[in-house]
């Protein structure tokens, strides 16, 4: 019988386990289940190696309230910080284990979690899965013949210099992809359906505007892709904007954000408020003793690593107060990241 089982070994899950350890939860009573082969898999897979992990990502205030902290760091420094945190806190993570079912006992504070490798009982469940792992895709049909020319991140295909790439999107990921592609020596066009980059944080907005001013990125404001066809093995893009001529590119890179795992959350009993899962005080769901932290608790705007850290601290305070014999106020100040 575990005190707490955490689903997801990203920054939110790791910080949740660290908060629990700092509050006095024994290592043997704590477990993280992760379906990927390693922790922070989305950061490792989707984040360009030479981009800073920014503390104020998506405009969230860069103030850490709990044990773990973050300053602007490289991808390597951030991953190393998370590696050390797991090791120093003796956190057990079971990798390549997928959760299929979570059963809440109606007459006691107990859950049984069923995975593809076994089952576990626990007092508290914390869902710390992100929304990045399954990228959003466009509504229109994409030709199967162009599967190698249509991308959803910049790490799965090693683009050579000199390629014509259309980036579709207007958030932080779109800006970061454009910066990365320009550094790699590609010709970049950015299509965004609005007339201003209001969704980006300040750093990424200034970066994309500077690239556009220098002519390194062509920005198509108020543009919308209506269709993509195969033109001799390359994507031909038809825009719905009046007077916009069809154009052919070497690659299309979609930066449309990630999807909330709605079906999974509903099957485990979590209610939704419109498009977002319903959370109460301190990120607790309608299921007593089940919490959502990280991206899933941040709403449609999505989260940041600092949001993940802080949401874990907030949830831990309620968990100690309502479910476990622990004291989050006993936690020492955070050691800080590199």
mmCIF file of C-alpha atoms in Angstrom:
data_model
loop_
_atom_site.group_PDB
_atom_site.id
_atom_site.type_symbol
_atom_site.label_atom_id
_atom_site.label_comp_id
_atom_site.label_asym_id
_atom_site.label_seq_id
_atom_site.Cartn_x
_atom_site.Cartn_y
_atom_site.Cartn_z
ATOM 1 C CA UNK A 1 0.000 0.000 0.000
ATOM 2 C CA UNK A 2 1.700 3.168 -1.223
ATOM 3 C CA UNK A 3 1.081 6.595 0.245
ATOM 4 C CA UNK A 4 1.255 8.167 -3.212
ATOM 5 C CA UNK A 5 1.539 6.988 -6.806
ATOM 6 C CA UNK A 6 2.370 9.547 -9.468
ATOM 7 C CA UNK A 7 1.575 8.949 -13.132
ATOM 8 C CA UNK A 8 4.126 10.669 -15.341
ATOM 9 C CA UNK A 9 7.862 11.255 -14.871
ATOM 10 C CA UNK A 10 8.168 14.722 -16.330
ATOM 11 C CA UNK A 11 8.998 17.889 -14.381
ATOM 12 C CA UNK A 12 5.576 17.830 -12.682
ATOM 13 C CA UNK A 13 5.824 14.202 -11.585
ATOM 14 C CA UNK A 14 9.424 14.524 -10.424
ATOM 15 C CA UNK A 15 8.651 17.689 -8.452
ATOM 16 C CA UNK A 16 5.593 16.005 -6.896
ATOM 17 C CA UNK A 17 7.747 13.124 -5.666
ATOM 18 C CA UNK A 18 10.363 15.577 -4.398
ATOM 19 C CA UNK A 19 7.743 17.562 -2.476
ATOM 20 C CA UNK A 20 6.486 14.324 -0.938
ATOM 21 C CA UNK A 21 9.986 13.267 0.118
ATOM 22 C CA UNK A 22 10.707 16.702 1.597
ATOM 23 C CA UNK A 23 7.419 16.564 3.542
ATOM 24 C CA UNK A 24 8.414 13.256 5.118
ATOM 25 C CA UNK A 25 6.929 10.575 2.866
ATOM 26 C CA UNK A 26 9.330 7.585 2.908
ATOM 27 C CA UNK A 27 10.887 6.579 -0.387
ATOM 28 C CA UNK A 28 9.405 3.075 -0.100
ATOM 29 C CA UNK A 29 5.881 4.559 0.074
ATOM 30 C CA UNK A 30 6.252 6.541 -3.118
ATOM 31 C CA UNK A 31 6.201 5.445 -6.782
ATOM 32 C CA UNK A 32 6.226 7.078 -10.224
ATOM 33 C CA UNK A 33 4.833 5.201 -13.232
ATOM 34 C CA UNK A 34 6.081 6.351 -16.650
ATOM 35 C CA UNK A 35 5.097 4.887 -20.023
ATOM 36 C CA UNK A 36 8.193 6.186 -21.830
ATOM 37 C CA UNK A 37 11.692 4.717 -21.630
ATOM 38 C CA UNK A 38 13.071 7.656 -19.622
ATOM 39 C CA UNK A 39 11.954 10.657 -17.623
ATOM 40 C CA UNK A 40 11.121 14.041 -19.190
ATOM 41 C CA UNK A 41 10.729 12.297 -22.522
ATOM 42 C CA UNK A 42 8.818 15.138 -24.198
ATOM 43 C CA UNK A 43 11.531 17.668 -23.336
ATOM 44 C CA UNK A 44 14.231 15.324 -24.605
ATOM 45 C CA UNK A 45 12.353 14.558 -27.816
ATOM 46 C CA UNK A 46 10.704 17.829 -28.785
ATOM 47 C CA UNK A 47 12.959 20.568 -27.408
ATOM 48 C CA UNK A 48 15.850 21.800 -29.613
ATOM 49 C CA UNK A 49 19.256 21.161 -28.023
ATOM 50 C CA UNK A 50 20.488 24.723 -28.399
ATOM 51 C CA UNK A 51 17.389 26.473 -27.010
ATOM 52 C CA UNK A 52 17.208 27.786 -23.450
ATOM 53 C CA UNK A 53 14.581 26.343 -21.145
ATOM 54 C CA UNK A 54 13.164 29.682 -19.995
ATOM 55 C CA UNK A 55 11.869 30.181 -16.474
ATOM 56 C CA UNK A 56 9.042 32.490 -17.599
ATOM 57 C CA UNK A 57 7.842 30.237 -20.440
ATOM 58 C CA UNK A 58 4.336 31.184 -21.686
ATOM 59 C CA UNK A 59 4.360 34.260 -19.513
ATOM 60 C CA UNK A 60 4.071 32.498 -16.154
ATOM 61 C CA UNK A 61 5.783 34.441 -13.382
ATOM 62 C CA UNK A 62 9.225 32.982 -12.686
ATOM 63 C CA UNK A 63 8.748 32.590 -8.935
ATOM 64 C CA UNK A 64 9.167 29.140 -7.403
ATOM 65 C CA UNK A 65 7.135 28.400 -4.274
ATOM 66 C CA UNK A 66 8.286 24.867 -3.460
ATOM 67 C CA UNK A 67 11.352 22.690 -3.105
ATOM 68 C CA UNK A 68 12.377 22.702 -6.756
ATOM 69 C CA UNK A 69 13.407 25.848 -8.607
ATOM 70 C CA UNK A 70 14.358 26.826 -12.138
ATOM 71 C CA UNK A 71 16.361 29.577 -13.757
ATOM 72 C CA UNK A 72 16.965 29.984 -17.491
ATOM 73 C CA UNK A 73 19.006 26.888 -18.335
ATOM 74 C CA UNK A 74 20.070 24.850 -21.315
ATOM 75 C CA UNK A 75 18.210 21.688 -22.160
ATOM 76 C CA UNK A 76 21.169 19.631 -20.880
ATOM 77 C CA UNK A 77 21.322 21.565 -17.587
ATOM 78 C CA UNK A 78 17.597 21.113 -17.032
ATOM 79 C CA UNK A 79 17.698 17.363 -17.672
ATOM 80 C CA UNK A 80 20.776 17.020 -15.445
ATOM 81 C CA UNK A 81 18.960 18.858 -12.656
ATOM 82 C CA UNK A 82 16.032 16.455 -12.926
ATOM 83 C CA UNK A 83 18.437 13.463 -13.015
ATOM 84 C CA UNK A 84 20.072 14.611 -9.782
ATOM 85 C CA UNK A 85 16.716 15.246 -8.145
ATOM 86 C CA UNK A 86 15.561 11.669 -8.776
ATOM 87 C CA UNK A 87 18.846 10.256 -7.503
ATOM 88 C CA UNK A 88 19.271 12.454 -4.427
ATOM 89 C CA UNK A 89 15.693 11.844 -3.252
ATOM 90 C CA UNK A 90 15.802 8.077 -3.888
ATOM 91 C CA UNK A 91 12.690 8.271 -6.078
ATOM 92 C CA UNK A 92 11.569 4.991 -7.635
ATOM 93 C CA UNK A 93 10.411 5.278 -11.246
ATOM 94 C CA UNK A 94 9.029 2.311 -13.181
ATOM 95 C CA UNK A 95 9.632 3.052 -16.859
ATOM 96 C CA UNK A 96 7.835 1.566 -19.876
ATOM 97 C CA UNK A 97 4.739 0.897 -17.780
ATOM 98 C CA UNK A 98 1.383 2.147 -19.064
ATOM 99 C CA UNK A 99 -1.584 2.794 -16.777
ATOM 100 C CA UNK A 100 -4.855 1.349 -18.075
ATOM 101 C CA UNK A 101 -7.253 1.707 -15.166
ATOM 102 C CA UNK A 102 -7.618 3.480 -11.828
ATOM 103 C CA UNK A 103 -10.277 2.159 -9.455
ATOM 104 C CA UNK A 104 -11.423 4.230 -6.466
ATOM 105 C CA UNK A 105 -12.947 2.278 -3.593
ATOM 106 C CA UNK A 106 -16.203 3.976 -2.524
ATOM 107 C CA UNK A 107 -15.991 3.016 1.148
ATOM 108 C CA UNK A 108 -12.342 3.895 1.878
ATOM 109 C CA UNK A 109 -9.541 6.211 0.781
ATOM 110 C CA UNK A 110 -7.857 3.707 -1.512
ATOM 111 C CA UNK A 111 -7.097 3.357 -5.204
ATOM 112 C CA UNK A 112 -5.985 0.342 -7.235
ATOM 113 C CA UNK A 113 -3.943 1.253 -10.298
ATOM 114 C CA UNK A 114 -3.753 -1.340 -13.077
ATOM 115 C CA UNK A 115 -0.927 -1.227 -15.631
ATOM 116 C CA UNK A 116 0.318 -3.474 -18.410
ATOM 117 C CA UNK A 117 2.754 -4.992 -15.898
ATOM 118 C CA UNK A 118 0.806 -5.289 -12.647
ATOM 119 C CA UNK A 119 -1.381 -3.503 -10.115
ATOM 120 C CA UNK A 120 -0.683 -1.224 -7.143
ATOM 121 C CA UNK A 121 -2.687 0.104 -4.199
ATOM 122 C CA UNK A 122 -2.294 3.658 -2.955
ATOM 123 C CA UNK A 123 -3.917 6.314 -0.765
ATOM 124 C CA UNK A 124 -3.352 9.234 -3.161
ATOM 125 C CA UNK A 125 -3.036 9.395 -6.958
ATOM 126 C CA UNK A 126 -1.388 12.312 -8.751
ATOM 127 C CA UNK A 127 -1.801 12.603 -12.543
ATOM 128 C CA UNK A 128 1.223 14.454 -13.908
ATOM 129 C CA UNK A 129 1.044 13.621 -17.600
ATOM 130 C CA UNK A 130 1.560 16.447 -20.063
ATOM 131 C CA UNK A 131 -0.199 17.512 -23.243
ATOM 132 C CA UNK A 132 2.851 17.666 -25.509
ATOM 133 C CA UNK A 133 3.292 13.977 -26.269
ATOM 134 C CA UNK A 134 0.441 13.835 -28.812
ATOM 135 C CA UNK A 135 0.575 16.919 -31.068
ATOM 136 C CA UNK A 136 -2.583 18.468 -32.451
ATOM 137 C CA UNK A 137 -3.094 17.850 -36.157
ATOM 138 C CA UNK A 138 -4.970 19.987 -38.687
ATOM 139 C CA UNK A 139 -8.602 19.298 -39.530
ATOM 140 C CA UNK A 140 -8.009 18.964 -43.269
ATOM 141 C CA UNK A 141 -6.716 15.787 -44.868
ATOM 142 C CA UNK A 142 -2.963 15.354 -45.302
ATOM 143 C CA UNK A 143 -1.791 13.120 -48.175
ATOM 144 C CA UNK A 144 -0.255 9.873 -46.946
ATOM 145 C CA UNK A 145 2.364 10.191 -49.670
ATOM 146 C CA UNK A 146 3.778 13.256 -47.849
ATOM 147 C CA UNK A 147 4.225 11.620 -44.446
ATOM 148 C CA UNK A 148 7.995 12.202 -44.547
ATOM 149 C CA UNK A 149 7.489 15.853 -45.543
ATOM 150 C CA UNK A 150 4.985 16.776 -42.821
ATOM 151 C CA UNK A 151 6.468 17.211 -39.342
ATOM 152 C CA UNK A 152 5.247 17.879 -35.812
ATOM 153 C CA UNK A 153 8.633 18.550 -34.191
ATOM 154 C CA UNK A 154 12.155 19.375 -35.312
ATOM 155 C CA UNK A 155 13.991 16.423 -33.822
ATOM 156 C CA UNK A 156 12.577 13.419 -35.660
ATOM 157 C CA UNK A 157 13.918 14.552 -39.053
ATOM 158 C CA UNK A 158 17.410 15.921 -39.614
ATOM 159 C CA UNK A 159 16.724 18.699 -42.102
ATOM 160 C CA UNK A 160 19.651 19.760 -44.212
ATOM 161 C CA UNK A 161 20.403 23.433 -44.821
ATOM 162 C CA UNK A 162 18.636 25.251 -47.618
ATOM 163 C CA UNK A 163 15.200 23.660 -47.277
ATOM 164 C CA UNK A 164 12.001 25.697 -47.719
ATOM 165 C CA UNK A 165 9.971 25.074 -44.565
ATOM 166 C CA UNK A 166 6.478 26.308 -43.721
ATOM 167 C CA UNK A 167 5.810 26.520 -39.976
ATOM 168 C CA UNK A 168 2.116 26.634 -39.051
ATOM 169 C CA UNK A 169 1.184 28.081 -35.654
ATOM 170 C CA UNK A 170 1.528 31.166 -33.477
ATOM 171 C CA UNK A 171 2.617 30.033 -30.037
ATOM 172 C CA UNK A 172 5.969 29.646 -28.314
ATOM 173 C CA UNK A 173 6.746 26.373 -30.083
ATOM 174 C CA UNK A 174 6.218 28.014 -33.492
ATOM 175 C CA UNK A 175 8.700 30.767 -32.643
ATOM 176 C CA UNK A 176 11.238 28.297 -31.245
ATOM 177 C CA UNK A 177 10.961 26.074 -34.323
ATOM 178 C CA UNK A 178 11.528 29.101 -36.582
ATOM 179 C CA UNK A 179 14.593 30.159 -34.593
ATOM 180 C CA UNK A 180 15.992 26.642 -34.756
ATOM 181 C CA UNK A 181 15.377 26.270 -38.511
ATOM 182 C CA UNK A 182 16.978 29.642 -39.291
ATOM 183 C CA UNK A 183 20.054 28.650 -37.273
ATOM 184 C CA UNK A 184 20.221 25.446 -39.318
ATOM 185 C CA UNK A 185 20.305 27.505 -42.520
ATOM 186 C CA UNK A 186 16.778 26.931 -43.806
ATOM 187 C CA UNK A 187 14.393 29.318 -45.556
ATOM 188 C CA UNK A 188 11.435 29.701 -43.218
ATOM 189 C CA UNK A 189 7.867 30.914 -43.697
ATOM 190 C CA UNK A 190 5.492 31.209 -40.728
ATOM 191 C CA UNK A 191 1.734 31.040 -41.245
ATOM 192 C CA UNK A 192 -0.433 32.334 -38.407
ATOM 193 C CA UNK A 193 -4.192 32.840 -38.461
ATOM 194 C CA UNK A 194 -4.108 35.993 -36.325
ATOM 195 C CA UNK A 195 -2.540 39.415 -36.853
ATOM 196 C CA UNK A 196 -0.343 39.446 -33.733
ATOM 197 C CA UNK A 197 1.627 36.918 -31.650
ATOM 198 C CA UNK A 198 -0.325 37.431 -28.432
ATOM 199 C CA UNK A 199 0.147 33.804 -27.279
ATOM 200 C CA UNK A 200 3.962 33.973 -27.132
ATOM 201 C CA UNK A 201 6.049 34.940 -24.140
ATOM 202 C CA UNK A 202 8.057 38.123 -24.458
ATOM 203 C CA UNK A 203 11.345 36.465 -25.411
ATOM 204 C CA UNK A 204 9.897 34.354 -28.213
ATOM 205 C CA UNK A 205 7.771 37.209 -29.546
ATOM 206 C CA UNK A 206 10.757 39.542 -29.757
ATOM 207 C CA UNK A 207 12.830 36.788 -31.387
ATOM 208 C CA UNK A 208 10.318 36.078 -34.162
ATOM 209 C CA UNK A 209 9.740 39.792 -34.823
ATOM 210 C CA UNK A 210 13.504 40.353 -35.097
ATOM 211 C CA UNK A 211 13.868 37.452 -37.525
ATOM 212 C CA UNK A 212 11.027 38.860 -39.628
ATOM 213 C CA UNK A 213 12.544 42.351 -39.611
ATOM 214 C CA UNK A 214 15.870 40.963 -40.815
ATOM 215 C CA UNK A 215 14.141 38.989 -43.559
ATOM 216 C CA UNK A 216 15.169 35.623 -42.116
ATOM 217 C CA UNK A 217 11.565 34.539 -41.595
ATOM 218 C CA UNK A 218 8.629 35.457 -43.805
ATOM 219 C CA UNK A 219 5.550 35.911 -41.623
ATOM 220 C CA UNK A 220 2.117 35.428 -43.199
ATOM 221 C CA UNK A 221 -0.247 37.098 -40.733
ATOM 222 C CA UNK A 222 -4.000 36.400 -40.830
ATOM 223 C CA UNK A 223 -3.373 33.372 -43.005
ATOM 224 C CA UNK A 224 -4.975 29.963 -42.802
ATOM 225 C CA UNK A 225 -4.002 26.770 -44.573
ATOM 226 C CA UNK A 226 -7.076 25.364 -46.337
ATOM 227 C CA UNK A 227 -5.564 22.297 -47.982
ATOM 228 C CA UNK A 228 -2.322 20.450 -48.650
ATOM 229 C CA UNK A 229 -1.725 18.388 -51.789
ATOM 230 C CA UNK A 230 1.134 16.335 -53.199
ATOM 231 C CA UNK A 231 3.003 18.248 -55.903
ATOM 232 C CA UNK A 232 5.727 15.987 -57.218
ATOM 233 C CA UNK A 233 6.534 14.590 -53.795
ATOM 234 C CA UNK A 234 6.472 17.940 -52.010
ATOM 235 C CA UNK A 235 3.618 19.660 -50.149
ATOM 236 C CA UNK A 236 1.663 22.288 -52.078
ATOM 237 C CA UNK A 237 -0.255 24.595 -49.746
ATOM 238 C CA UNK A 238 -3.526 26.308 -50.570
ATOM 239 C CA UNK A 239 -4.325 29.274 -48.319
ATOM 240 C CA UNK A 240 -7.890 30.393 -47.640
ATOM 241 C CA UNK A 241 -6.861 34.052 -47.504
ATOM 242 C CA UNK A 242 -8.235 36.140 -50.416
ATOM 243 C CA UNK A 243 -5.644 36.586 -53.156
ATOM 244 C CA UNK A 244 -3.132 34.198 -51.613
ATOM 245 C CA UNK A 245 -1.571 32.024 -54.297
ATOM 246 C CA UNK A 246 -0.807 28.344 -53.692
ATOM 247 C CA UNK A 247 2.808 27.715 -52.704
ATOM 248 C CA UNK A 248 5.048 24.687 -52.639
ATOM 249 C CA UNK A 249 7.473 23.920 -49.798
ATOM 250 C CA UNK A 250 9.994 21.216 -49.048
ATOM 251 C CA UNK A 251 8.480 20.586 -45.598
ATOM 252 C CA UNK A 252 5.549 21.661 -43.430
ATOM 253 C CA UNK A 253 6.111 21.813 -39.679
ATOM 254 C CA UNK A 254 2.946 22.028 -37.571
ATOM 255 C CA UNK A 255 3.245 23.761 -34.182
ATOM 256 C CA UNK A 256 -0.374 23.513 -33.081
ATOM 257 C CA UNK A 257 0.208 22.459 -29.490
ATOM 258 C CA UNK A 258 -0.623 19.218 -27.746
ATOM 259 C CA UNK A 259 -3.869 17.492 -26.903
ATOM 260 C CA UNK A 260 -5.392 16.798 -23.511
ATOM 261 C CA UNK A 261 -5.797 13.022 -22.950
ATOM 262 C CA UNK A 262 -9.554 13.490 -22.500
ATOM 263 C CA UNK A 263 -10.604 9.858 -22.943
ATOM 264 C CA UNK A 264 -8.127 8.572 -20.369
ATOM 265 C CA UNK A 265 -9.122 11.198 -17.813
ATOM 266 C CA UNK A 266 -12.815 10.484 -18.297
ATOM 267 C CA UNK A 267 -12.358 6.716 -17.934
ATOM 268 C CA UNK A 268 -10.770 7.235 -14.508
ATOM 269 C CA UNK A 269 -13.705 9.347 -13.374
ATOM 270 C CA UNK A 270 -12.484 12.921 -13.829
ATOM 271 C CA UNK A 271 -15.176 15.411 -14.810
ATOM 272 C CA UNK A 272 -14.645 18.169 -17.384
ATOM 273 C CA UNK A 273 -15.545 21.840 -17.339
ATOM 274 C CA UNK A 274 -15.890 22.518 -21.048
ATOM 275 C CA UNK A 275 -12.594 21.608 -22.692
ATOM 276 C CA UNK A 276 -10.602 21.470 -19.462
ATOM 277 C CA UNK A 277 -10.616 18.831 -16.724
ATOM 278 C CA UNK A 278 -12.358 20.081 -13.604
ATOM 279 C CA UNK A 279 -10.058 20.791 -10.656
ATOM 280 C CA UNK A 280 -10.950 22.127 -7.232
ATOM 281 C CA UNK A 281 -8.815 23.604 -4.475
ATOM 282 C CA UNK A 282 -5.100 22.761 -4.733
ATOM 283 C CA UNK A 283 -5.569 20.892 -8.043
ATOM 284 C CA UNK A 284 -7.728 18.125 -6.562
ATOM 285 C CA UNK A 285 -10.269 16.636 -8.968
ATOM 286 C CA UNK A 286 -13.852 15.613 -8.273
ATOM 287 C CA UNK A 287 -12.406 12.218 -7.268
ATOM 288 C CA UNK A 288 -11.351 12.514 -3.624
ATOM 289 C CA UNK A 289 -7.608 11.990 -3.295
ATOM 290 C CA UNK A 290 -6.874 12.272 -7.029
ATOM 291 C CA UNK A 291 -4.919 15.348 -8.187
ATOM 292 C CA UNK A 292 -3.995 16.870 -11.555
ATOM 293 C CA UNK A 293 -0.770 18.894 -11.695
ATOM 294 C CA UNK A 294 1.426 20.394 -14.391
ATOM 295 C CA UNK A 295 -0.007 21.091 -17.848
ATOM 296 C CA UNK A 296 -3.350 19.489 -17.086
ATOM 297 C CA UNK A 297 -4.046 21.899 -14.219
ATOM 298 C CA UNK A 298 -3.027 25.034 -16.101
ATOM 299 C CA UNK A 299 -6.037 25.308 -18.419
ATOM 300 C CA UNK A 300 -6.049 25.947 -22.155
ATOM 301 C CA UNK A 301 -2.959 28.172 -21.991
ATOM 302 C CA UNK A 302 -0.812 25.214 -21.016
ATOM 303 C CA UNK A 303 1.794 25.103 -18.326
ATOM 304 C CA UNK A 304 5.459 25.803 -17.753
ATOM 305 C CA UNK A 305 8.107 23.950 -15.776
ATOM 306 C CA UNK A 306 7.763 26.458 -12.940
ATOM 307 C CA UNK A 307 3.996 25.964 -13.037
ATOM 308 C CA UNK A 308 4.649 22.214 -12.742
ATOM 309 C CA UNK A 309 6.940 22.746 -9.735
ATOM 310 C CA UNK A 310 4.535 25.133 -8.014
ATOM 311 C CA UNK A 311 1.411 23.063 -8.669
ATOM 312 C CA UNK A 312 3.149 20.096 -7.011
ATOM 313 C CA UNK A 313 3.892 22.205 -3.936
ATOM 314 C CA UNK A 314 0.300 23.434 -3.754
ATOM 315 C CA UNK A 315 -1.106 19.917 -4.115
ATOM 316 C CA UNK A 316 1.311 18.536 -1.503
ATOM 317 C CA UNK A 317 0.047 20.956 1.122
ATOM 318 C CA UNK A 318 -3.508 19.706 0.708
ATOM 319 C CA UNK A 319 -2.376 16.067 0.575
ATOM 320 C CA UNK A 320 -0.548 16.474 3.896
ATOM 321 C CA UNK A 321 -3.520 18.232 5.426
ATOM 322 C CA UNK A 322 -6.204 15.825 4.227
ATOM 323 C CA UNK A 323 -4.667 12.422 3.490
ATOM 324 C CA UNK A 324 -1.151 11.726 4.792
ATOM 325 C CA UNK A 325 0.798 12.285 7.978
ATOM 326 C CA UNK A 326 3.359 14.720 6.659
ATOM 327 C CA UNK A 327 4.322 18.364 6.921
ATOM 328 C CA UNK A 328 5.275 20.340 3.809
ATOM 329 C CA UNK A 329 6.536 23.203 5.986
ATOM 330 C CA UNK A 330 9.386 20.971 7.094
ATOM 331 C CA UNK A 331 10.753 21.000 3.544
ATOM 332 C CA UNK A 332 14.115 22.749 3.226
ATOM 333 C CA UNK A 333 14.531 25.602 0.719
ATOM 334 C CA UNK A 334 14.970 24.456 -2.849
ATOM 335 C CA UNK A 335 18.550 23.779 -3.964
ATOM 336 C CA UNK A 336 18.000 25.616 -7.237
ATOM 337 C CA UNK A 337 18.850 24.493 -10.740
ATOM 338 C CA UNK A 338 22.171 25.176 -12.464
#
